Amino acid sequence: MNLSEKPTHSLILKINGTDTILKIKPWTSLLDGLREYAGLSGTKKGCDHGQCGACTVLVDGKRINSCLTLAVMHDGHEITTIEGLGTLENLHPLQAAFVEHDAFQCGYCTPGQICSAVGLMNEGKVKTEDDLREMMSGNLCRCGAYSNIFDAVKEVINHKTGVLL
Amino acid sequence: MRENYIGKATNRVDGPLKVTGQAKFAAEFTTSGLLYGVVVSGEIAKGKIDSLDDSEALKVEGVHKVFSHKNRPDIIHYINKKHEDQDSPYGEHFKPFYDEKILFNQQPIALVVAETFEAARHASKLIKIKYSEEPFLTDMQIARLEAKKPDKGKMGWEKPKSRGDAEKSFASAEVKFENEYTTSINTHNPMEMFASTVIYHGPGKLTIYDKTQGVMNSLGYVCNIFDLKKDDVQVLSPYVGGGFGSGLRPQYQLMLATMAALDMKQSVRVVLTRQQMFSFGHRPGSINTFKLGADKSGALTSIYHHVVQETSMFEEYTENIASWSGVAYHCENVDLDHKLAHVNLYTPLDMRAPGAASGMFALECGLDELALKLNMDPIELRLKNFAVNDQAHFHRPHASNELKACYIEGAEKFGWSKRNSKPRSLKDGRKFVGYGMAGGMWEANRQAIQVMAAYNKEGKLTVSSASSDMGTGTYTIMAQMAADSFGLHIDQVKAMIGDSKLPEAPLSGGSWTAASLSHGVIFACDKLKKTLFDSAKGMKNSPLSKSTFEGSVFKEGWVYDKTDLTKKVSLLDILKHEKKDEITETDGENKIMGMIKQMPYSKNTHAAVFVEVKVDEDLGMVEVTKVVSAVAAGKILNPKTARSQILGGVVWGISQALHETNLIDHNFGRIMNHSLAEYHITVQKDVGNIEVIFIDEKDDVTSKMGVKGLGEIGIVGTAAAVANAIYNAIGMRIRELPITPDKLIRAT
Ligand code: FES
Ligand code: FES
């Protein structure tokens, strides 16, 4: 019998505001659930081991590495991916700032960087430039766009909160 | 041509797609019934597979097949040795699954194909392998004793040329010093892991989404080894999640996914793991024996640079490490040598500024050491020995060389005059502050290329070529150039690349893509404009009937007579007149044509990089707090994306200096830190303030527009500048990369 015919675990993930039913095996990571089963490949896989941050998504507003958690653990949770932040016509302020500051080159780490920055702002802990650098250090960028990423995120934080770093 | 976009900071045209997660990479294309392949990696450095038991793996639900040397299809690849690719070095290339022999650790030895990734991954762990190990050697420091001259090397290899009598002049030099510099093995690690999605359409007919820096290379490779017709296979890589050289050779997931798809008559995707990203190609480690001699005025009288570089047992990978010491500065007596130390590792592979990033680490640190002995400012020493021409290549003049301006403007911006040449003289709290600088150099080449330009009835212009954008900004510069050529808004222009059905383009590497495309795009657009003009002129009662093409100008969808702007024809009317939905022309440049004018010149980009570090002596920690990189690279097409290229190069240089190294356990011949947790690269916290200056530089030899390319120059010299700054901070000279806390603590 083929695996596909076998009963699998059925769960509902609220992804970007839409209830999405996924039929998957319980050992599917949230990352693979999104990329391979929900058809949302905007979230990237850079290591599958929680070491790079490319897979960062927001679960109930908190940033997590989606490769380090199983999809079945998030039944009923609100998951926001890069696809849920803004559209081509209506970019999220961070997405717009990333384009404006050229805060990426290949763009592979970018969805993770942006989701991470949204999570960072939700946390509200950044008080200084050094905090910002420290708290964005879980997202690797091999292209080395760090200083532009820094400028983009700083600009949006300043604009949103009025707090000058 | 009016320059509305060229030379102006322009946002990436593919930016919105990238920030919304819509840009698709090789592993993100899918089709119904797609199967997933997971590669099993070997665990010894040398020997053979005695047995490979896949019975448990095959029992896993959803697993369809396990491929290995035992059951691999008899593809032509194994028989006729046609498995070259455009970047393969001289030697006997590795053929996955050919036989039971193990040539290097982490060698791919099996592929599990299943209906889900989860099933394939699980089954891959159930394969039981028994090996017979044979003695091996992975330590370059031992292999150097047997190092030998390369036979043929690889494409681009230039045997280093000596001149004069360096030994004699060294013996009699008034000021001299000698030492050994070592660079470590580094791995590219682009953020996107290597992946190929092979869509099966029928026997011999495939669409392949591949991670590559050249779709034509992947196409040629696959067609060669599987005996397929080029017309039946299409290779696509619209977006590439970083390359840095790793995509210059097709990697084994391409061959394995294609093999499985053809054999199983189904579509297959294979994605490597991060661990497996360490199993092919790396920047080779190098040992640089280095001597400099000078007279009291600082004029160099002798340069001696002998290199030992590691390569595999089966291929002769060679990079130009020592040769930079023969061109970067003026000196009559130069002794250069390059030998290969063969080890039981996989073959190295070009990695950002291959050769220069290693060789110029030695050269630029060496000059710093000499400056100290001479009690001379490091910039003054470099100015004193400025290379007025290319002594290693028939004393050819530079096509352009604003290196002096790099020194001066860089130093000014950095505040170099505040530097105290005496180490340990500046402190910030308990940290010592140091300033260091270095020069950099990279070749400015151009390759043959073809581009197609098309104007359609929606009033859109498309320019396309089988080139690649790994984050380098190719899409954007193509759109900028085409927009200016036709006087259009950039939104009216579309750039297409990464598709083997498009006109032929070279591999994207060596910093030649922008210069090559600057010719291709302009030639193709000119040809299309000529066709459109001729058609307009030929219309009945054409307002342009008396006009000439040279006297015409294209703007916002019209072609005008420059001398009388009331005379004009709309491009859409030309399409109607021709009864066509689209008019296309293809043009470009062949190699010979492109080279003739360049022959008498030496063509390079130059840079000077300035670094401030803060060193905590107790903890051995180094912070790079400020960098200024002054670059002379001809015409800058897009200051925004160009700046990013240099920022990236500088970040790589910091990484090379302080973090990156493949740690090999020589007892097992195995990389110990093959993950992103343990293979350290620069992160956000490691990067301070980086400023990039582009020096105005005119060049009408290197390319028509004066474009020179920027992919490599940013890294060259940066590691040396960091090392020199560390010396200036604490008076400790570390000559072995990377400069990690353990080395600093040991030294202090
Ligand atoms: S893919 Fe999840 S952290 Fe790297
Ligand atoms: S933009 Fe390429 S890895 Fe960050």
PDB file of N, CA, C and O and ligand atoms in Angstrom, chain A residues 45-48 50-53 55 65 67, ligand 1:
ATOM      1  N   LYS A  45      14.211  26.912   3.807  1.00  0.00           N
ATOM      2  CA  LYS A  45      14.983  25.937   4.582  1.00  0.00           C
ATOM      3  C   LYS A  45      16.463  26.173   4.308  1.00  0.00           C
ATOM      4  O   LYS A  45      16.908  26.073   3.161  1.00  0.00           O
ATOM      5  N   GLY A  46      17.206  26.516   5.365  1.00  0.00           N
ATOM      6  CA  GLY A  46      18.628  26.769   5.168  1.00  0.00           C
ATOM      7  C   GLY A  46      19.498  25.776   5.906  1.00  0.00           C
ATOM      8  O   GLY A  46      20.700  25.720   5.688  1.00  0.00           O
ATOM      9  N   CYS A  47      18.892  25.010   6.830  1.00  0.00           N
ATOM     10  CA  CYS A  47      19.707  24.047   7.574  1.00  0.00           C
ATOM     11  C   CYS A  47      18.873  22.915   8.134  1.00  0.00           C
ATOM     12  O   CYS A  47      19.366  21.830   8.323  1.00  0.00           O
ATOM     13  N   ASP A  48      17.601  23.164   8.432  1.00  0.00           N
ATOM     14  CA  ASP A  48      16.709  22.152   9.007  1.00  0.00           C
ATOM     15  C   ASP A  48      17.110  21.791  10.438  1.00  0.00           C
ATOM     16  O   ASP A  48      16.657  20.789  10.963  1.00  0.00           O
ATOM     17  N   GLY A  50      17.677  24.436  13.023  1.00  0.00           N
ATOM     18  CA  GLY A  50      17.583  25.556  13.958  1.00  0.00           C
ATOM     19  C   GLY A  50      18.854  26.382  14.048  1.00  0.00           C
ATOM     20  O   GLY A  50      19.127  26.999  15.071  1.00  0.00           O
ATOM     21  N   GLN A  51      19.638  26.409  12.973  1.00  0.00           N
ATOM     22  CA  GLN A  51      20.930  27.086  13.051  1.00  0.00           C
ATOM     23  C   GLN A  51      21.050  28.329  12.168  1.00  0.00           C
ATOM     24  O   GLN A  51      22.071  28.991  12.193  1.00  0.00           O
ATOM     25  N   CYS A  52      20.012  28.617  11.377  1.00  0.00           N
ATOM     26  CA  CYS A  52      20.202  29.706  10.415  1.00  0.00           C
ATOM     27  C   CYS A  52      19.099  30.758  10.397  1.00  0.00           C
ATOM     28  O   CYS A  52      19.303  31.863   9.933  1.00  0.00           O
ATOM     29  N   GLY A  53      17.920  30.405  10.862  1.00  0.00           N
ATOM     30  CA  GLY A  53      16.824  31.373  10.919  1.00  0.00           C
ATOM     31  C   GLY A  53      16.081  31.585   9.611  1.00  0.00           C
ATOM     32  O   GLY A  53      15.125  32.363   9.561  1.00  0.00           O
ATOM     33  N   CYS A  55      13.999  29.809   8.250  1.00  0.00           N
ATOM     34  CA  CYS A  55      12.646  29.257   8.330  1.00  0.00           C
ATOM     35  C   CYS A  55      11.769  30.006   9.331  1.00  0.00           C
ATOM     36  O   CYS A  55      10.707  29.519   9.695  1.00  0.00           O
ATOM     37  N   ASN A  65      11.733  29.195  14.880  1.00  0.00           N
ATOM     38  CA  ASN A  65      12.320  28.456  13.767  1.00  0.00           C
ATOM     39  C   ASN A  65      11.369  27.314  13.430  1.00  0.00           C
ATOM     40  O   ASN A  65      11.236  26.366  14.212  1.00  0.00           O
ATOM     41  N   CYS A  67      11.585  24.912  11.517  1.00  0.00           N
ATOM     42  CA  CYS A  67      12.172  23.586  11.288  1.00  0.00           C
ATOM     43  C   CYS A  67      12.339  22.826  12.591  1.00  0.00           C
ATOM     44  O   CYS A  67      12.580  21.634  12.591  1.00  0.00           O
TER      45      CYS A  67
HETATM   46  S1  FES C   1      16.065  26.018   8.472  1.00  0.00           S
HETATM   47 FE1  FES C   1      15.294  26.385  10.417  1.00  0.00          FE
HETATM   48  S2  FES C   1      16.880  27.442  11.380  1.00  0.00           S
HETATM   49 FE2  FES C   1      17.753  26.882   9.492  1.00  0.00          FE
END
